[in-house]
XYZ file of C-alpha atoms in Angstrom:
145
model
C 58.370 85.427 92.650
C 55.237 85.504 94.773
C 52.065 83.488 94.389
C 48.842 84.284 96.211
C 46.237 81.562 96.632
C 42.903 83.136 97.524
C 40.309 80.754 98.922
C 42.528 77.685 98.636
C 43.140 75.492 100.473
C 39.792 75.330 102.239
C 40.185 72.036 104.108
C 42.989 70.307 105.983
C 43.106 67.595 103.304
C 43.701 70.253 100.642
C 46.283 72.001 102.845
C 48.184 68.747 103.423
C 48.163 67.984 99.712
C 49.417 71.471 98.821
C 52.053 71.385 101.569
C 53.355 67.983 100.434
C 53.416 69.129 96.813
C 55.380 72.276 97.636
C 57.853 70.575 99.952
C 58.639 67.835 97.412
C 59.056 70.142 94.435
C 60.313 73.332 96.058
C 61.763 72.521 99.499
C 63.354 75.991 99.750
C 60.042 77.806 99.262
C 58.980 80.285 101.923
C 55.270 79.953 102.614
C 53.303 82.623 104.444
C 49.775 82.012 105.674
C 47.663 85.137 106.024
C 44.278 84.863 107.700
C 42.031 87.737 106.719
C 39.248 88.243 109.179
C 36.130 90.339 109.395
C 32.962 89.942 111.391
C 30.236 87.795 109.872
C 28.100 90.934 109.616
C 30.706 92.675 107.460
C 31.176 89.589 105.287
C 27.418 89.230 104.785
C 27.119 92.900 103.885
C 30.020 92.843 101.425
C 28.914 89.677 99.668
C 25.271 90.745 99.725
C 26.162 93.994 97.922
C 28.515 92.383 95.401
C 27.888 92.551 91.654
C 30.120 91.000 88.994
C 30.485 91.561 85.290
C 28.578 88.922 83.322
C 31.368 88.743 80.721
C 33.364 85.611 81.645
C 36.545 87.208 80.223
C 36.152 90.314 82.411
C 34.602 89.431 85.790
C 35.169 92.908 87.280
C 33.659 93.233 90.770
C 31.436 96.106 91.880
C 29.169 96.855 94.807
C 25.783 98.391 95.459
C 27.186 99.769 98.723
C 27.712 103.537 98.462
C 31.094 103.271 100.209
C 32.515 100.747 97.728
C 33.398 100.534 94.024
C 30.337 101.238 91.897
C 29.982 101.268 88.136
C 29.667 104.646 86.436
C 26.523 103.535 84.607
C 23.991 101.567 86.645
C 24.373 97.787 86.192
C 26.908 98.202 83.339
C 30.601 97.233 83.607
C 33.007 100.156 83.255
C 35.615 97.897 81.615
C 33.677 96.055 78.900
C 30.112 97.484 78.984
C 28.556 94.101 79.816
C 25.660 93.706 82.225
C 26.459 93.413 85.946
C 24.863 90.480 87.737
C 24.581 89.017 91.220
C 26.021 85.508 91.502
C 23.638 82.814 92.752
C 25.954 82.001 95.661
C 25.880 85.656 96.761
C 22.230 85.403 97.828
C 21.099 85.284 101.486
C 20.921 81.585 102.390
C 23.954 80.738 100.247
C 26.031 83.330 102.091
C 25.095 81.790 105.432
C 25.886 78.275 104.173
C 29.286 79.449 102.915
C 30.071 81.102 106.261
C 29.115 77.970 108.196
C 31.384 75.860 105.985
C 34.207 78.353 106.406
C 33.918 78.400 110.191
C 33.764 74.599 110.273
C 37.182 74.274 108.603
C 38.943 77.470 109.704
C 40.336 76.369 113.089
C 41.383 72.977 111.737
C 43.379 74.734 108.994
C 45.026 77.117 111.453
C 45.977 74.168 113.685
C 47.453 72.321 110.697
C 49.569 75.302 109.657
C 50.885 75.679 113.187
C 51.627 71.930 113.306
C 53.827 72.193 110.205
C 55.421 75.270 111.772
C 54.070 77.904 109.441
C 53.326 81.303 110.920
C 49.692 82.315 110.580
C 49.461 86.071 110.301
C 46.177 87.553 111.444
C 44.943 90.410 109.298
C 41.807 92.438 110.023
C 40.128 93.759 106.875
C 37.317 95.970 108.137
C 39.049 99.059 106.721
C 38.920 100.866 103.385
C 40.216 98.690 100.528
C 43.200 100.953 99.827
C 44.379 100.622 103.442
C 43.840 96.851 103.474
C 45.896 96.471 100.287
C 48.718 98.707 101.563
C 48.847 96.814 104.869
C 48.789 93.456 103.064
C 51.723 94.411 100.855
C 53.693 95.361 103.961
C 53.095 92.105 105.810
C 53.979 89.889 102.849
C 57.118 91.870 102.179
C 56.370 93.239 98.731
C 57.244 96.841 99.684
C 59.539 98.528 102.168
C 58.037 98.704 105.640
């Protein structure tokens, strides 16, 4: 069984807590840390173009970028026909604040993982989504390499 935690832990305190929890309850568990990276410019562009379904039970993600997933009908979710919206934290100054917070904690987290002898795999994601997903599955061992 595999579990993927996306966006957690975000701080060393959270990482220590998660690590302690896992080691106490599942000492045989194999943990892999994958660091996805993209330039700030790419992150800003992706988040700035993001739209999400307003239906809390759906939450499908779309983009206004012509090279990304767009809805068939403008501003309408393909899955449930609800209105697409832009999240408040996907606006300009919020994106910059989120990036600053991320950069503040990123190196500390990497250092912690190395200290507890976990391998941190670096994974560049400035490629088409299909390629990123295929590469990710290979590095976490979910398909034959």
